[in-house]
Short mmCIF file of C-alpha atoms in Angstrom, two decimals:
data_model
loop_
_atom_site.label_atom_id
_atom_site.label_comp_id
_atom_site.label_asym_id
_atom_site.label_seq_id
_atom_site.Cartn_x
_atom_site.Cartn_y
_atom_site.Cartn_z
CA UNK A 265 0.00 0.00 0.00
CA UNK A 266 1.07 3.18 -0.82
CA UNK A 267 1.31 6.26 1.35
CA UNK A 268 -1.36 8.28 -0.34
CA UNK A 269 -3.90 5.18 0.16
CA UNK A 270 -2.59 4.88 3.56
CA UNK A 271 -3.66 8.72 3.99
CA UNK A 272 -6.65 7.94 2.19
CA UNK A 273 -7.94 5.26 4.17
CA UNK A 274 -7.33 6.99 7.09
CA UNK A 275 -9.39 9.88 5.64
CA UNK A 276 -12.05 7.82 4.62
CA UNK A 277 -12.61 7.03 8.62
CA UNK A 278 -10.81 4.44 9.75
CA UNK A 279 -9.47 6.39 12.38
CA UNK A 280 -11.56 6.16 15.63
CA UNK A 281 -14.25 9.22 15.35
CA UNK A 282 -12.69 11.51 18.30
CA UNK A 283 -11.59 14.84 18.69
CA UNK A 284 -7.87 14.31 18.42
CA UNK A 285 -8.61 11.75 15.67
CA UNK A 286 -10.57 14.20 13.80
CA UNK A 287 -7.73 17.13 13.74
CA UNK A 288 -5.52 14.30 12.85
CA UNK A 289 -7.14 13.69 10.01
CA UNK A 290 -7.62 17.61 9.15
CA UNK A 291 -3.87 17.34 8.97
CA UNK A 292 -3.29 14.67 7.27
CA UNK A 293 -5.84 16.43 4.48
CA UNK A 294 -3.41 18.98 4.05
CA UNK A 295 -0.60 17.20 4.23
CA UNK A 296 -2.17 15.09 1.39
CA UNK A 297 -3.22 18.33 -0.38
CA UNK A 298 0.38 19.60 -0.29
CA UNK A 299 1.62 16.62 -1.85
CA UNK A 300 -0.19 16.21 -4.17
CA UNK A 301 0.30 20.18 -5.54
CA UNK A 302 3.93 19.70 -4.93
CA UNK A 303 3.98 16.54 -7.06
CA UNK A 304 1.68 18.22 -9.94
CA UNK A 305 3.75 21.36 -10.29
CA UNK A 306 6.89 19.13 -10.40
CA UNK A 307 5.34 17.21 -13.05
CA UNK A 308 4.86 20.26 -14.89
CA UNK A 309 8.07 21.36 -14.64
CA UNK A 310 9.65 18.26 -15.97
CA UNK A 311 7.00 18.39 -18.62
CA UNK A 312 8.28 21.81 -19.57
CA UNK A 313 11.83 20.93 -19.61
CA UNK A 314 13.31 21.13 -23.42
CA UNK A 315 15.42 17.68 -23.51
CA UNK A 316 18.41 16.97 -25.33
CA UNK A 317 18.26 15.84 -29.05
CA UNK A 318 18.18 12.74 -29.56
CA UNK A 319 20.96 11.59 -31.76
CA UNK A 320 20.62 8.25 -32.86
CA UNK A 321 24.15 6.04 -32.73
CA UNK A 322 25.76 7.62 -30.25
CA UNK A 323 24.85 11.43 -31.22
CA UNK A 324 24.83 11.79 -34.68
CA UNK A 325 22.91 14.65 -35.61
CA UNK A 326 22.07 17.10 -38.64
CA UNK A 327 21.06 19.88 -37.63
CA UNK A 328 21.57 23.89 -38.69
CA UNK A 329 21.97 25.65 -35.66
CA UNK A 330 22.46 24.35 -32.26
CA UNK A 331 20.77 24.87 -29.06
CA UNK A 332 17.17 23.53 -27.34
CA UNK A 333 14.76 21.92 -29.67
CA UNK A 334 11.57 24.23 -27.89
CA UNK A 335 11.33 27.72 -26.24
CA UNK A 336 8.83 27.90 -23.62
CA UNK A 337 7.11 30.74 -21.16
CA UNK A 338 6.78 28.57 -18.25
CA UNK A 339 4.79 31.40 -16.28
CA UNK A 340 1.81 31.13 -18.87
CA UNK A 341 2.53 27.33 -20.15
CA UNK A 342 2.20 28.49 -23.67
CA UNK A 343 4.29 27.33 -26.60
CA UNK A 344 5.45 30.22 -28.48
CA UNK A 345 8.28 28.47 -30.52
CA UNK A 346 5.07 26.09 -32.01
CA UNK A 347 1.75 26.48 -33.45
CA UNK A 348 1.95 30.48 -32.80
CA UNK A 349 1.81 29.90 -28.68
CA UNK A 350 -0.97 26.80 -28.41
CA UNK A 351 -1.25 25.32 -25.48
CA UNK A 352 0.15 21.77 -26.08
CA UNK A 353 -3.12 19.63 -26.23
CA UNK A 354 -4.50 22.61 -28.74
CA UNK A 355 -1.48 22.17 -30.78
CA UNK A 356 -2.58 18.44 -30.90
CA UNK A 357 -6.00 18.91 -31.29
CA UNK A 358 -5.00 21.29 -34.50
CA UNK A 359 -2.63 17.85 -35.52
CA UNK A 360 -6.10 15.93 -35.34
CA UNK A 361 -7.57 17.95 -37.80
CA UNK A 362 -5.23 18.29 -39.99
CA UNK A 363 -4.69 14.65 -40.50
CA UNK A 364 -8.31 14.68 -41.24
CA UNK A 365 -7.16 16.53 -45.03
CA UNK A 366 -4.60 14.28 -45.12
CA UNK A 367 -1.90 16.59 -43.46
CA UNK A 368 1.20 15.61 -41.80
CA UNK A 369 2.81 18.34 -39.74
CA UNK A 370 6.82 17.92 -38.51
CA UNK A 371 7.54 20.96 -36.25
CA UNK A 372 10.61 21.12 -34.14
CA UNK A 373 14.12 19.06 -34.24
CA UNK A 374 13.72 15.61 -35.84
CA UNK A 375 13.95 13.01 -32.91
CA UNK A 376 13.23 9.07 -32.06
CA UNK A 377 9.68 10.28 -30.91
CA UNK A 378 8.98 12.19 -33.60
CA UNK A 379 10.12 9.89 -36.06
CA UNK A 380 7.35 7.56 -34.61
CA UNK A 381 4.50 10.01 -34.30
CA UNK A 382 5.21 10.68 -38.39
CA UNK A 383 5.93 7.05 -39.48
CA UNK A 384 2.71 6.25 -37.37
CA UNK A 385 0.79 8.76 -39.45
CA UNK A 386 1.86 8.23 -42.37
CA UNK A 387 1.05 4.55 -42.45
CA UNK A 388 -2.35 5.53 -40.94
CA UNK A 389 -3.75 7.52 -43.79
CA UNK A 390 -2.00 4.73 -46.02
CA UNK A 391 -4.57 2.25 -44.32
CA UNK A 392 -7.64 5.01 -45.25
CA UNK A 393 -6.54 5.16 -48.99
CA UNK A 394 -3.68 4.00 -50.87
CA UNK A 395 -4.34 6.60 -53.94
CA UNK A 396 -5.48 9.97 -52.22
CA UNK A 397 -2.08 12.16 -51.73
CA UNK A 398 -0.54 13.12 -48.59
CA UNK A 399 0.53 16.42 -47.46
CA UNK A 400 3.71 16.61 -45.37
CA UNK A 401 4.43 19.92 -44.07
CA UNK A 402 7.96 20.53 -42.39
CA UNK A 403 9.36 23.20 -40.16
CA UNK A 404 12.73 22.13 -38.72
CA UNK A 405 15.97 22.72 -37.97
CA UNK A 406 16.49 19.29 -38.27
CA UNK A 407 17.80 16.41 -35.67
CA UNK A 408 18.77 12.81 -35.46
CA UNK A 409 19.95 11.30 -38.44
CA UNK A 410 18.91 8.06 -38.17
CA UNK A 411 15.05 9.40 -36.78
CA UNK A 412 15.13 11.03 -40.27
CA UNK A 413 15.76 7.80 -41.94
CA UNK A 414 12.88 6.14 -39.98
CA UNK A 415 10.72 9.06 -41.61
CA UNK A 416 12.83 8.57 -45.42
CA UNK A 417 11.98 4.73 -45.33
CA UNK A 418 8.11 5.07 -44.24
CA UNK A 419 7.57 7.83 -47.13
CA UNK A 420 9.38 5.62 -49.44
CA UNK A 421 7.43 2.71 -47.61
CA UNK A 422 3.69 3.83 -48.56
CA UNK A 423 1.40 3.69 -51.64
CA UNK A 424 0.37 7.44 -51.75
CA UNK A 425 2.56 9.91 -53.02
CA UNK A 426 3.45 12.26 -50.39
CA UNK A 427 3.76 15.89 -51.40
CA UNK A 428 6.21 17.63 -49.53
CA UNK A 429 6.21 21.47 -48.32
CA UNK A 430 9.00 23.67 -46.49
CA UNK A 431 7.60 26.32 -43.98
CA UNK A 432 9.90 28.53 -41.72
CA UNK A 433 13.41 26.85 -41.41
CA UNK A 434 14.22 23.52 -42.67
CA UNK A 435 17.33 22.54 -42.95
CA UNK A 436 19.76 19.24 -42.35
CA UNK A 437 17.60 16.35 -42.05
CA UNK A 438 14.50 18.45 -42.53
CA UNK A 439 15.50 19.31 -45.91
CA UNK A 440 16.29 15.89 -46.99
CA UNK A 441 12.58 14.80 -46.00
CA UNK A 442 11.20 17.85 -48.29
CA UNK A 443 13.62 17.46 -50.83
CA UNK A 444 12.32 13.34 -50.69
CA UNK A 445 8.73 14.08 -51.67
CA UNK A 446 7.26 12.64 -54.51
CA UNK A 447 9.18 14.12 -57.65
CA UNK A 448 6.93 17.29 -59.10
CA UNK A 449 5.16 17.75 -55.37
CA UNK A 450 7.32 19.07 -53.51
CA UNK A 451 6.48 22.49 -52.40
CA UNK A 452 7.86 25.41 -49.88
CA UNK A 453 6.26 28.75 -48.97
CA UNK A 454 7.29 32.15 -50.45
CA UNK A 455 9.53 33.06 -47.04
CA UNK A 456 11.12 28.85 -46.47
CA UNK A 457 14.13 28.95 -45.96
CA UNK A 458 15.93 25.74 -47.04
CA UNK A 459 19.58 24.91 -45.69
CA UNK A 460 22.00 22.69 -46.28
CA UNK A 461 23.72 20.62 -43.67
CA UNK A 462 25.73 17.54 -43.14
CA UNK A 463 25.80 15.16 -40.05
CA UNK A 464 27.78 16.07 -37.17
CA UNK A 465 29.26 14.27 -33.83
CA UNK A 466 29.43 15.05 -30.31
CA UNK A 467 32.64 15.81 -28.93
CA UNK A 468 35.20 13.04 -28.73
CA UNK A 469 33.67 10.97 -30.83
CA UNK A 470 34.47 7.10 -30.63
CA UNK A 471 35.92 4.93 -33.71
CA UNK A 472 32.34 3.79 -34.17
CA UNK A 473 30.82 6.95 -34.11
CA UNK A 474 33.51 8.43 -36.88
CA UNK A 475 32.30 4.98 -39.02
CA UNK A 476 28.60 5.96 -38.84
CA UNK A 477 29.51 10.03 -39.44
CA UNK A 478 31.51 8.71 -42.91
CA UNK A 479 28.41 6.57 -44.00
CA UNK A 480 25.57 8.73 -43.44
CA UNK A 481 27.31 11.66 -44.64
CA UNK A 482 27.81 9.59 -48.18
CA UNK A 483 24.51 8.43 -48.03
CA UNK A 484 22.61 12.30 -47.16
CA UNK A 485 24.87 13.93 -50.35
CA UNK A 486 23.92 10.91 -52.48
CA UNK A 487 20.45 11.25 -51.66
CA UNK A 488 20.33 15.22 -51.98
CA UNK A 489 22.37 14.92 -55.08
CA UNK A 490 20.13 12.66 -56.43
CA UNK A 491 16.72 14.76 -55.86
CA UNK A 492 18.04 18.30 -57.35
CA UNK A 493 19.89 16.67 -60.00
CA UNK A 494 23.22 18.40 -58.80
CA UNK A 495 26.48 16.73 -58.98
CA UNK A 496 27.70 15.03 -55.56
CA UNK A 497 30.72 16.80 -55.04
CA UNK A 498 28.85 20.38 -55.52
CA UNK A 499 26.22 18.93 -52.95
CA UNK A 500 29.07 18.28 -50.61
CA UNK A 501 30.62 21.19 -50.74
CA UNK A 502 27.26 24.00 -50.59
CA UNK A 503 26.55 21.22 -47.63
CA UNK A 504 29.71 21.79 -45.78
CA UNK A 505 29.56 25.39 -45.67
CA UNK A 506 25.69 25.37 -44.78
CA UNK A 507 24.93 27.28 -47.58
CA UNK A 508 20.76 28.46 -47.50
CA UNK A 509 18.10 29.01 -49.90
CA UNK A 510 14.98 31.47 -50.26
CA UNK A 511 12.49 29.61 -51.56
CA UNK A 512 12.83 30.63 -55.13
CA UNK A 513 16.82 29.79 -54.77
CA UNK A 514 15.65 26.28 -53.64
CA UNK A 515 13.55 25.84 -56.86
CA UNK A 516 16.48 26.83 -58.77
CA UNK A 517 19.17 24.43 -57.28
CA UNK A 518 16.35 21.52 -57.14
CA UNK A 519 15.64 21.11 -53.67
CA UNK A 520 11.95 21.23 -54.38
CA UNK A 521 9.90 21.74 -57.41
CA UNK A 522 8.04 25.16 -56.93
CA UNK A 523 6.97 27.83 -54.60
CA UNK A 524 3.26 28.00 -53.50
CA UNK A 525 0.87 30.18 -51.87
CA UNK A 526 -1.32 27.43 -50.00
CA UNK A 527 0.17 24.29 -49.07
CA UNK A 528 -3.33 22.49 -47.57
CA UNK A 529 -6.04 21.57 -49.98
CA UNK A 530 -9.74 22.62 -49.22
#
């Protein structure tokens, strides 16, 4: 039995019914009250927390800038680094709809949860039709290389073609997922910005780690190479030196097919 049903039960009466006993259990009340609000607002702060990324084999990360994945205002609990400053469950509740139009939305640094949430999705509104498109919007500064592969092998895994669209910054792993979309529908927004990046380590990085760095840098210019039509070494070399795109500079390279105005259907 746990404290808190051992406070309960002695709430509940169990005590004998005298004076004494009653103030006892007046303090035991608040001493469950304070408890409790001492164990919700820890909650919440650990809920608030921005975590590390989550770099797949041992670290390995693509991302454009460094630095926490979220910015919060933990005095009001809203988001403003996502969805405009939701609260959390609106921000989800604005997912749910979404997915109803056959909308995938990647906001924040690419991680291991992430890459589940989208894979999850995207198999989803396979399973509801295997011929209507979907639309996967990104806004990222990318994340975990291997999480981005997760999300690479599901889009490449599924029967609709999935039309791609860049909002805000998207860059590293981010812009290989755009950049992946089905060939003529991929899309970004008039003020995208599209970067290039390849994957980096964390500091002293171990033999194995160095391996994996080599191979999934090879693979990430092969495969950006091989969408814009550019030759690997140019790839490599824009990629080293993070070099960015406006949207109509991304169209021009071959990072994505064309600039729109509206992104969701309906």
């Amino acid at each position: 039995m746990t404290r808190r049903d051992d406070l309960a039960r002695q709430l509940r009466g169990i005590l004998p019914s005298t004076a004494g006993a009653e103030r006892a259990q007046r303090d035991l009340g608040a001493q469950l009250a304070s408890e409790s609000a001492a164990a919700a607002e820890r909650a919440r702060e650990i809920a608030e927390e921005p975590g590390p990324l989550d770099g797949a084999e041992g670290g390995i990360a693509s991302s454009y800038v460094p630095g926490p994945a979220e910015v919060r205002d933990r005095d009001s609990d809203r988001h403003p680094a996502s969805a405009g400053g939701f609260r959390s469950q609106d921000f989800s509740a604005h997912a749910e709809q979404l997915l109803r139009k056959r909308v995938v939305l990647l906001n924040g640094e690419i991680d291991d949860a992430i890459a589940n949430t989208i894979s999850a999705q995207l198999l989803l509104l396979e399973d509801e039709d295997a011929r209507a498109d979907i639309i996967f919007l990104v806004n990222s500064p990318g994340g975990s290389v291997t999480a981005g592969f997760a999300i690479l092998d599901t889009m490449d895994l599924v029967k609709p073609d999935v039309a791609t669209c860049a909002l805000g910054l998207v860059a590293g792993m981010a812009q290989l997922l755009v950049s992946s979309g089905t060939t003529g529908k991929r899309a970004a927004l008039p003020q995208a910005v599209m970067a290039l990046s390849l994957p980096r380590l964390p500091p002293d990085p171990s033999p194995v780690q160095l391996a994996l760095l080599d191979k999934w840098t090879s693979e990430v210019v092969r495969m950006i190479a091989d969408g814009s039509g550019r030759p690997i070494e140019r790839v490599r070399a824009d990629a080293e030196r993070r070099r960015q795109f406006t949207a109509a500079e991304a169209v021009e390279y071959g990072l994505v097919d064309w600039v729109t105005e509206k992104p969701v259907p309906g």
